[in-house]
Short mmCIF file of C-alpha atoms in Angstrom, two decimals:
data_model
loop_
_atom_site.label_atom_id
_atom_site.label_comp_id
_atom_site.label_asym_id
_atom_site.label_seq_id
_atom_site.Cartn_x
_atom_site.Cartn_y
_atom_site.Cartn_z
CA MET A 1 129.52 135.67 47.87
CA THR A 2 129.19 135.43 44.01
CA LEU A 3 129.23 138.93 42.60
CA LEU A 4 127.92 138.99 38.91
CA ALA A 5 128.27 142.14 36.17
CA SER A 6 124.36 141.04 35.20
CA ASP A 7 123.31 143.33 38.47
CA LEU A 8 123.58 146.75 36.58
CA GLN A 9 120.78 145.42 34.27
CA ILE A 10 117.77 147.64 33.92
CA LEU A 11 114.31 146.58 35.58
CA PRO A 12 112.77 149.37 37.72
CA LEU A 13 110.65 147.38 39.46
CA PHE A 14 110.11 149.34 42.59
CA SER A 15 110.67 153.11 41.59
CA THR A 16 107.52 152.87 39.62
CA MET A 17 105.66 150.17 41.51
CA LEU A 18 106.20 150.70 45.22
CA PRO A 19 107.65 153.99 47.34
CA MET A 20 111.24 153.54 47.53
CA GLU A 21 111.12 154.43 51.32
CA ILE A 22 108.44 151.10 51.62
CA ALA A 23 110.77 149.73 48.96
CA THR A 24 113.89 150.43 51.06
CA GLN A 25 112.37 149.66 54.55
CA ILE A 26 111.58 146.08 53.35
CA PHE A 27 115.36 144.94 52.61
CA SER A 28 116.57 146.13 55.16
CA TYR A 29 114.60 142.79 56.70
CA LEU A 30 116.97 140.86 54.21
CA ASP A 31 119.79 138.94 55.80
CA GLN A 32 123.48 138.72 54.10
CA HIS A 33 122.89 135.94 51.27
CA ASP A 34 118.99 137.49 50.53
CA CYS A 35 120.63 141.06 50.87
CA ILE A 36 123.47 140.41 47.76
CA THR A 37 120.73 138.23 45.85
CA SER A 38 118.68 140.94 45.62
CA MET A 39 121.07 143.28 44.24
CA ALA A 40 121.24 140.90 40.99
CA VAL A 41 117.86 141.97 40.18
CA SER A 42 118.02 144.55 39.28
CA ARG A 43 119.09 148.48 38.89
CA ALA A 44 116.54 149.53 41.26
CA CYS A 45 117.72 147.01 43.71
CA HIS A 46 121.30 147.75 43.20
CA SER A 47 121.03 150.63 44.20
CA ILE A 48 118.04 150.80 47.55
CA GLN A 49 121.29 148.85 49.19
CA GLU A 50 123.89 150.99 47.82
CA ASN A 51 122.50 154.10 48.58
CA ASN A 52 121.26 152.93 52.44
CA LYS A 53 124.50 151.17 52.89
CA ARG A 54 122.51 148.30 53.62
CA TRP A 55 125.11 145.78 51.83
CA GLU A 56 127.98 147.07 53.48
CA GLN A 57 127.04 145.45 56.79
CA CYS A 58 126.63 142.17 54.43
CA VAL A 59 130.25 142.02 53.66
CA GLY A 60 133.26 142.83 56.37
CA SER A 61 136.07 140.19 57.40
CA HIS A 62 133.32 137.21 58.19
CA VAL A 63 133.87 136.76 54.57
CA LYS A 64 135.27 133.94 53.67
CA ARG A 65 134.52 133.25 49.61
CA VAL A 66 133.90 135.33 46.38
CA THR A 67 133.40 134.79 43.42
CA PHE A 68 133.02 137.34 40.27
CA GLU A 69 131.93 136.20 36.78
CA HIS A 70 131.43 137.41 33.67
CA PHE A 71 132.42 140.92 34.49
CA TYR A 72 133.95 141.99 30.84
CA ASP A 73 134.15 145.38 31.98
CA GLU A 74 137.78 145.76 33.82
CA GLN A 75 137.05 148.72 35.33
CA GLU A 76 133.80 147.76 36.91
CA LEU A 77 135.35 144.76 38.41
CA CYS A 78 138.02 146.98 39.92
CA ASN A 79 135.84 149.29 41.08
CA THR A 80 133.81 145.94 42.58
CA ILE A 81 136.71 144.70 44.52
CA GLN A 82 137.87 147.80 45.78
CA LYS A 83 134.11 148.71 47.44
CA LEU A 84 135.24 145.10 49.26
CA ILE A 85 138.61 146.31 50.29
CA ASP A 86 137.19 149.36 51.85
CA CYS A 87 134.39 147.51 53.27
CA SER A 88 137.46 145.70 55.66
CA CYS A 89 136.98 142.08 53.25
CA ASN A 90 140.29 141.17 54.59
CA GLN A 91 139.77 137.81 55.54
CA ILE A 92 138.74 136.40 52.18
CA LYS A 93 140.13 132.76 51.66
CA SER A 94 139.15 132.03 47.91
CA LEU A 95 138.60 133.92 45.27
CA GLU A 96 137.36 132.68 41.78
CA PHE A 97 137.25 134.80 38.53
CA GLY A 98 134.91 133.10 35.90
CA TYR A 99 135.15 134.70 32.34
CA CYS A 100 136.39 137.50 32.95
CA SER A 101 138.43 140.18 30.81
CA THR A 102 141.32 142.03 32.01
CA PRO A 103 143.26 143.91 29.25
CA ASN A 104 144.68 146.27 31.41
CA GLN A 105 146.67 143.94 33.78
CA ASP A 106 148.61 146.07 36.01
CA VAL A 107 145.19 147.61 36.99
CA PHE A 108 143.75 144.49 37.84
CA LEU A 109 146.54 142.28 39.40
CA SER A 110 147.46 145.60 41.54
CA SER A 111 143.62 144.79 42.86
CA VAL A 112 143.45 141.84 43.74
CA GLY A 113 146.50 141.48 45.42
CA LYS A 114 144.83 144.04 47.65
CA LEU A 115 141.71 141.72 48.32
CA ALA A 116 143.43 138.24 47.95
CA LYS A 117 146.68 139.18 51.16
CA SER A 118 144.60 136.32 53.45
CA ALA A 119 143.66 134.23 50.15
CA THR A 120 144.72 130.51 49.98
CA ASN A 121 142.95 130.08 46.86
CA ILE A 122 142.42 131.67 43.65
CA ARG A 123 140.87 129.81 40.47
CA PHE A 124 140.21 131.80 36.94
CA TYR A 125 138.08 129.61 34.68
CA GLY A 126 137.00 131.13 31.24
CA HIS A 127 139.29 133.82 31.42
CA SER A 128 139.93 136.12 28.37
CA SER A 129 142.80 137.92 28.41
CA GLU A 130 146.56 137.56 27.76
CA LEU A 131 146.96 137.36 31.27
CA SER A 132 149.73 134.53 32.48
CA PHE A 133 149.23 132.24 35.93
CA VAL A 134 152.85 133.47 36.80
CA HIS A 135 151.45 137.77 37.17
CA VAL A 136 148.54 135.47 39.74
CA LEU A 137 151.71 134.04 41.41
CA TYR A 138 153.68 137.08 41.01
CA ALA A 139 150.80 139.25 43.07
CA CYS A 140 149.84 136.28 45.04
CA PRO A 141 152.78 134.82 46.62
CA ARG A 142 151.19 133.69 49.40
CA LEU A 143 148.73 130.86 47.35
CA SER A 144 148.30 127.07 48.60
CA ALA A 145 146.35 126.24 45.30
CA PHE A 146 146.43 128.15 42.34
CA SER A 147 143.86 127.37 38.73
CA PHE A 148 144.21 128.85 35.98
CA ASN A 149 142.02 127.95 32.70
CA ARG A 150 141.70 130.15 29.82
CA ALA A 151 138.53 130.86 27.33
CA GLU A 152 140.66 131.77 24.49
CA LEU A 153 143.35 130.07 22.67
CA TYR A 154 146.14 132.81 23.43
CA ASP A 155 149.87 132.05 22.98
CA PHE A 156 151.47 132.67 26.04
CA VAL A 157 152.35 135.60 27.20
CA PHE A 158 154.49 137.26 30.20
CA ALA A 159 154.15 141.23 30.58
CA LYS A 160 156.30 143.20 28.48
CA ASN A 161 160.17 142.68 29.51
CA PHE A 162 159.61 140.43 32.02
CA SER A 163 161.02 136.70 31.83
CA PRO A 164 159.42 133.59 33.81
CA VAL A 165 162.72 134.32 36.21
CA THR A 166 162.17 138.01 36.89
CA LEU A 167 158.61 138.27 37.21
CA LEU A 168 158.13 135.60 39.74
CA PRO A 169 158.66 137.12 43.53
CA PRO A 170 162.58 136.13 44.95
CA ASN A 171 161.42 133.78 47.75
CA GLU A 172 159.91 130.57 47.47
CA LEU A 173 156.65 129.30 46.73
CA SER A 174 156.05 127.64 49.72
CA ASN A 175 153.11 127.97 50.95
CA LEU A 176 151.77 126.28 47.05
CA THR A 177 150.81 122.83 47.27
CA SER A 178 148.46 122.58 44.02
CA LEU A 179 148.89 124.10 40.73
CA SER A 180 146.76 122.98 37.62
CA LEU A 181 147.61 124.99 34.21
CA ASP A 182 144.78 124.70 31.22
CA ASP A 183 146.65 127.24 29.53
CA PRO A 184 149.22 126.61 26.77
CA ILE A 185 152.84 126.82 28.23
CA ASP A 186 156.30 125.19 26.97
CA ALA A 187 158.59 123.59 29.52
CA SER A 188 160.75 126.33 29.91
CA GLU A 189 158.25 128.44 31.24
CA LEU A 190 157.13 125.89 33.72
CA MET A 191 160.25 124.62 35.27
CA PRO A 192 161.41 127.92 37.00
CA VAL A 193 158.07 128.39 38.80
CA LEU A 194 158.46 124.73 39.52
CA LYS A 195 161.51 125.10 41.45
CA LYS A 196 159.86 127.86 43.70
CA CYS A 197 157.80 125.17 44.85
CA PRO A 198 159.82 122.48 47.18
CA ASN A 199 156.05 121.57 48.51
CA LEU A 200 153.95 120.99 45.54
CA ARG A 201 151.58 117.97 46.12
CA MET A 202 149.42 118.72 43.32
CA LEU A 203 150.25 119.57 39.54
CA CYS A 204 148.10 119.41 36.40
CA TYR A 205 149.16 121.34 33.87
CA LYS A 206 147.96 121.12 29.92
CA ASN A 207 147.94 122.32 26.31
CA TYR A 208 145.11 122.52 23.57
CA LYS A 209 146.90 125.10 21.81
CA ARG A 210 149.97 123.87 21.03
CA ARG A 211 148.35 120.40 20.98
CA HIS A 212 151.01 118.80 18.66
CA SER A 213 153.68 120.24 20.30
CA PHE A 214 153.63 119.43 23.95
CA ALA A 215 155.34 120.91 26.69
CA THR A 216 157.92 118.11 27.74
CA ILE A 217 159.13 118.49 31.09
CA ASP A 218 162.03 116.82 32.56
CA LEU A 219 160.97 114.46 34.98
CA ASP A 220 164.20 113.81 36.75
CA GLN A 221 164.05 118.06 37.45
CA LEU A 222 161.10 117.52 38.11
CA PHE A 223 160.75 115.82 41.15
CA PHE A 224 164.25 116.95 42.26
CA TYR A 225 162.67 120.18 42.64
CA CYS A 226 159.09 119.04 43.83
CA PRO A 227 159.80 115.77 46.00
CA LYS A 228 156.23 115.90 47.73
CA LEU A 229 154.24 115.34 44.81
CA VAL A 230 151.92 112.38 45.04
CA TYR A 231 149.54 114.00 42.15
CA LEU A 232 151.04 114.55 38.67
CA GLU A 233 148.94 114.80 35.30
CA SER A 234 151.30 116.06 32.95
CA ASN A 235 149.93 117.01 28.97
CA ALA A 236 146.59 114.67 29.95
CA SER A 237 144.21 116.56 28.54
CA ASP A 238 142.51 114.18 26.95
CA PHE A 239 142.13 111.34 29.47
CA ILE A 240 139.10 109.96 30.40
CA LYS A 241 139.08 110.22 33.99
CA ASP A 242 137.07 110.14 37.51
CA THR A 243 138.11 113.69 38.15
CA THR A 244 135.75 113.04 41.44
CA THR A 245 139.11 111.09 42.84
CA THR A 246 141.36 113.98 43.02
CA HIS A 247 141.16 115.40 46.68
CA SER A 248 141.66 112.05 47.94
CA PHE A 249 145.08 111.48 46.46
CA VAL A 250 146.13 114.96 47.17
CA ASP A 251 144.58 115.09 50.89
CA ALA A 252 146.48 111.91 51.38
CA ASP A 253 149.68 111.72 53.55
CA SER A 254 152.25 109.78 51.77
CA PRO A 255 154.85 111.01 50.55
CA CYS A 256 155.28 108.86 46.91
CA LEU A 257 153.73 109.57 43.74
CA ARG A 258 150.18 108.16 44.05
CA TYR A 259 148.56 109.68 40.62
CA PHE A 260 149.95 109.52 37.27
CA THR A 261 148.67 109.93 33.96
CA ILE A 262 151.28 111.38 31.21
CA SER A 263 151.53 111.82 27.39
CA GLU A 264 154.24 109.95 25.55
CA SER A 265 156.11 112.97 23.50
CA ASP A 266 158.94 112.85 21.42
CA HIS A 267 161.40 113.59 24.48
CA ILE A 268 159.88 111.47 26.96
CA GLY A 269 158.72 108.00 26.10
CA PRO A 270 158.93 104.13 27.74
CA SER A 271 162.14 103.99 29.21
CA GLU A 272 162.01 107.79 30.68
CA ILE A 273 158.56 107.37 32.12
CA GLY A 274 159.15 103.34 33.00
CA SER A 275 161.77 104.23 35.71
CA HIS A 276 159.33 106.76 37.19
CA LEU A 277 157.04 104.23 37.68
CA SER A 278 159.31 101.64 38.89
CA ARG A 279 160.16 104.42 41.59
CA ASN A 280 157.04 104.45 42.68
CA ALA A 281 155.08 100.94 42.17
CA ASN A 282 154.39 99.79 45.53
CA VAL A 283 151.81 102.94 45.91
CA LEU A 284 150.70 103.92 42.99
CA GLU A 285 147.17 103.64 42.63
CA TYR A 286 145.98 105.40 39.23
CA LEU A 287 148.04 105.04 36.19
CA GLY A 288 146.99 106.78 32.68
CA LEU A 289 149.26 106.47 29.61
CA ARG A 290 148.40 107.98 26.30
CA VAL A 291 150.36 109.14 22.67
CA THR A 292 150.44 112.21 21.96
CA PRO A 293 148.78 112.04 17.87
CA THR A 294 151.54 112.61 15.68
CA ARG A 295 154.32 110.37 17.24
CA THR A 296 155.19 107.39 16.55
CA ARG A 297 154.41 104.91 19.10
CA ALA A 298 156.98 103.04 21.11
CA ASP A 299 156.86 99.89 22.28
CA TRP A 300 155.56 99.58 26.32
CA SER A 301 155.67 95.98 26.60
CA LEU A 302 159.18 95.88 28.51
CA GLN A 303 157.96 97.74 30.51
CA LEU A 304 154.73 96.78 30.91
CA ARG A 305 155.83 93.12 32.35
CA ARG A 306 158.08 94.54 34.86
CA LEU A 307 155.84 96.07 36.73
CA GLN A 308 154.90 95.30 40.00
CA LEU A 309 151.92 97.40 41.24
CA PRO A 310 150.35 96.18 44.11
CA LYS A 311 147.86 99.06 45.07
CA LEU A 312 146.97 100.26 41.45
CA ARG A 313 143.20 100.12 41.40
CA THR A 314 142.59 102.44 37.84
CA LEU A 315 144.77 101.35 34.75
CA VAL A 316 143.86 103.67 31.41
CA LEU A 317 145.94 102.82 28.53
CA GLN A 318 145.31 105.15 25.54
CA ASP A 319 146.56 104.75 22.16
CA THR A 320 149.96 103.21 23.46
CA THR A 321 152.10 100.12 21.76
CA PHE A 322 152.61 96.34 23.43
CA ASP A 323 151.91 93.29 22.93
CA CYS A 324 148.57 90.98 24.45
CA THR A 325 151.79 88.48 26.58
CA ALA A 326 152.89 91.85 28.11
CA LEU A 327 149.27 93.06 29.07
CA GLY A 328 148.34 89.59 30.31
CA ILE A 329 151.80 89.87 32.45
CA LEU A 330 150.75 93.38 33.95
CA LEU A 331 147.34 92.66 34.31
CA CYS A 332 148.38 89.48 36.85
CA ASN A 333 150.50 91.34 38.71
CA CYS A 334 147.51 94.42 40.02
CA PRO A 335 145.96 92.15 42.13
CA ALA A 336 143.80 95.60 43.81
CA LEU A 337 142.80 96.60 40.07
CA GLU A 338 139.32 98.16 39.92
CA ASN A 339 139.22 99.98 37.07
CA PHE A 340 140.01 98.85 34.02
CA THR A 341 140.37 101.14 30.29
CA LEU A 342 141.84 100.53 27.06
CA HIS A 343 141.17 102.42 24.00
CA SER A 344 143.27 102.05 20.69
CA ARG A 345 143.40 103.20 17.13
CA ASP A 346 144.50 99.70 16.20
CA ALA A 347 143.04 96.58 16.39
CA VAL A 348 144.20 95.23 19.61
CA VAL A 349 143.41 91.48 20.13
CA ALA A 350 142.01 90.05 23.63
CA ASN A 351 140.82 87.40 25.14
CA LEU A 352 137.73 88.52 27.74
CA PRO A 353 137.13 85.75 29.45
CA SER A 354 141.20 85.43 30.13
CA THR A 355 141.48 88.67 31.05
CA LEU A 356 138.06 88.50 33.43
CA HIS A 357 139.21 85.83 35.06
CA ARG A 358 142.66 87.86 35.93
CA LEU A 359 141.37 91.08 37.30
CA MET A 360 138.79 89.54 39.97
CA GLN A 361 138.68 92.60 41.76
CA LEU A 362 137.47 94.76 38.38
CA ARG A 363 134.36 97.02 38.99
CA ARG A 364 134.58 98.88 35.79
CA LEU A 365 136.08 97.83 31.69
CA ASP A 366 136.15 100.11 29.37
CA LEU A 367 137.60 98.37 26.05
CA GLN A 368 137.66 100.14 22.88
CA GLY A 369 139.03 99.50 19.00
CA VAL A 370 139.22 96.01 20.33
CA TYR A 371 139.38 92.61 18.44
CA PHE A 372 138.38 89.74 20.63
CA GLN A 373 139.49 86.03 19.90
CA ASN A 374 138.17 83.15 22.11
CA VAL A 375 141.37 80.71 23.08
CA ASP A 376 141.44 77.03 24.45
CA ASP A 377 143.92 77.54 26.84
CA PRO A 378 143.44 77.09 31.29
CA TYR A 379 142.06 80.79 30.95
CA SER A 380 139.24 79.56 28.56
CA LEU A 381 135.45 80.48 28.91
CA GLY A 382 134.27 77.65 30.80
CA HIS A 383 137.60 77.97 33.28
CA ALA A 384 136.03 81.64 33.91
CA ARG A 385 132.48 80.77 34.19
CA ASP A 386 133.62 78.92 36.79
CA GLU A 387 135.61 80.68 38.73
CA TYR A 388 133.02 83.65 38.96
CA SER A 389 130.69 80.70 40.13
CA ARG A 390 133.22 80.02 43.12
CA GLN A 391 133.81 84.01 43.92
CA THR A 392 130.82 86.85 43.87
CA SER A 393 131.34 88.64 40.86
CA LYS A 394 132.25 92.81 41.18
CA ILE A 395 132.35 94.07 37.76
CA GLU A 396 128.91 96.48 37.60
CA SER A 397 129.84 98.17 34.72
CA VAL A 398 131.06 97.15 30.76
CA VAL A 399 131.45 99.35 27.92
CA LEU A 400 132.95 97.99 24.67
CA TRP A 401 132.79 100.32 22.43
CA ASP A 402 133.80 99.28 18.34
CA VAL A 403 134.90 95.71 18.70
CA LEU A 404 134.74 93.29 16.72
CA GLY A 405 135.09 89.08 16.92
CA VAL A 406 131.87 89.20 19.43
CA THR A 407 130.89 85.46 19.61
CA ASP A 408 127.96 83.63 21.26
CA GLU A 409 130.72 83.04 23.18
CA LEU A 410 131.53 86.64 23.96
CA LEU A 411 128.39 87.16 24.42
CA GLN A 412 127.40 84.56 27.60
CA ALA A 413 130.64 85.21 29.28
CA ILE A 414 129.44 89.16 29.63
CA SER A 415 125.98 87.95 30.95
CA SER A 416 127.29 85.51 33.46
CA LEU A 417 128.89 88.66 35.72
CA SER A 418 125.66 88.43 38.13
CA SER A 419 126.77 91.73 39.54
CA LEU A 420 126.30 93.57 36.49
CA ARG A 421 124.76 96.94 36.28
CA GLN A 422 125.29 98.67 32.83
CA LEU A 423 126.26 97.73 29.73
CA VAL A 424 127.51 99.82 26.56
CA LEU A 425 128.25 96.93 23.86
CA GLY A 426 129.19 99.12 20.36
CA LEU A 427 129.99 96.96 17.50
CA SER A 428 132.42 97.80 14.75
CA GLN A 429 131.48 97.13 10.53
CA GLY A 430 133.04 94.10 10.06
CA ILE A 431 132.63 90.30 10.49
CA GLN A 432 130.68 89.00 13.56
CA GLY A 433 130.14 86.04 15.49
CA TYR A 434 127.15 85.47 17.26
CA THR A 435 124.18 84.12 16.15
CA ASP A 436 120.39 84.34 16.68
CA ASP A 437 120.34 81.56 19.29
CA GLY A 438 123.23 83.20 21.54
CA ILE A 439 121.32 86.80 21.79
CA ILE A 440 118.15 84.74 22.84
CA ARG A 441 120.51 83.34 25.68
CA PHE A 442 122.67 85.98 26.19
CA ALA A 443 119.26 88.25 26.96
CA THR A 444 117.64 85.54 29.11
CA MET A 445 120.90 85.60 30.91
CA LEU A 446 120.75 88.90 31.90
CA THR A 447 117.30 88.97 33.60
CA ARG A 448 119.83 86.94 36.41
CA THR A 449 122.06 90.14 36.32
CA ALA A 450 121.29 93.17 38.58
CA ILE A 451 121.75 94.62 35.03
CA GLU A 452 120.09 98.65 34.72
CA SER A 453 121.63 100.27 31.85
CA LEU A 454 121.59 98.65 28.72
CA SER A 455 122.83 100.20 25.23
CA LEU A 456 123.19 97.84 22.63
CA GLN A 457 124.77 99.41 19.13
CA GLY A 458 125.61 97.92 15.72
CA MET A 459 124.04 94.79 16.39
CA ARG A 460 121.36 93.31 13.51
CA ASP A 461 117.95 93.13 14.92
CA PRO A 462 117.38 91.13 17.82
CA PRO A 463 114.99 87.81 17.65
CA ASN A 464 111.76 88.67 18.89
CA ALA A 465 112.02 86.04 22.05
CA ALA A 466 115.82 87.92 23.24
CA VAL A 467 113.59 91.46 22.82
CA ARG A 468 110.99 90.18 25.33
CA ALA A 469 113.79 88.99 28.07
CA MET A 470 115.16 91.81 28.06
CA ALA A 471 112.13 93.94 28.44
CA VAL A 472 111.21 92.33 31.86
CA GLN A 473 114.62 93.62 33.17
CA VAL A 474 115.90 96.49 31.88
#
């Protein structure tokens, strides 16, 4: 059930065009969904349902999920919550508040606490007042999942004369298994909460406001307080990720960390992060590493060389520093890798055919800021292509953006991927090594793939023969 503040818009349909008695009779035949929906049409419709008490028959203990949206008048919001309480909506499991304003926090929290006695899941999104997530946990200590997203970038504010420790309920938040915070926050404010969450399985915290002074949590303390974590996002607001995978990790019955994304900061670097990667190396399935914009980047080469990640399916590296040899060793130690993303502000030297040869299970490759070179070694272009001729290619998506060193050989390596469905190629402004003949061969070979989507940017105008070849397939 969704309740909108726009229910009170004035569109006097029935009062002028249809007798109220007839309208009331018509509305009496509506089912629950249509009855609630009709109340949002106009003030007249809202009044009909309210006056004949029909809407009260559509709410009650059977209502399990309620969403409040666009309530900018806190009194109106609290009155609506009180109506639901009066109508015995005492079995609600999920509450959502979207784009609401609650400047008088005490009144709002008191109302929410009464309505959410049985709630296990509360979500705030686009919230536009200085209400901290700790206030809600204090009012609703039985929650198992809580998500908090703020619309405006307020500083973290607690109630007057309260600290995080005194604000929290005295007992553990033993039911809380999922906590997602998109709210300016410091480690000193978050750790007292985590200390009371022994059964937490998912933690996601970010910091947009103080982007260059990230909240830094001591990972040793975190895993001591929350030993059952399987999903951790630490200041990972800019990560490129597939959000559909979240529930698959959290719902799985696993005692170890399987999803881990973290931003390197001034107080936490490769050695601190690397120790936890090693402890969970045998079960880790998703790994994302990045560096905060203002940090002097540390070298990850040693840690990457040591990692053995047999179950890793997704690897995301953003602006991290390492040598190419370390990257090659890491890729060899990820036999199950399906998705690989490498974004760099500096030109990373890479050999694409060699990379493809190592990653025979790969389905998606996304590289940005990479300089390609062809190395005459056992994993050269010809060897890689021979491997793919003996084994069915699985790569479906290749994204190469802001890249240098594109040659005929590189284009031929890409177009030899028979399973390729999507190709995005964005060339950097610089010296490129491909020829018109190479483009024609590239276009011709693409017709033998499964290509469905093709984007070429930064390339000089291709020859007519290449255009005709691509037009046949795409």
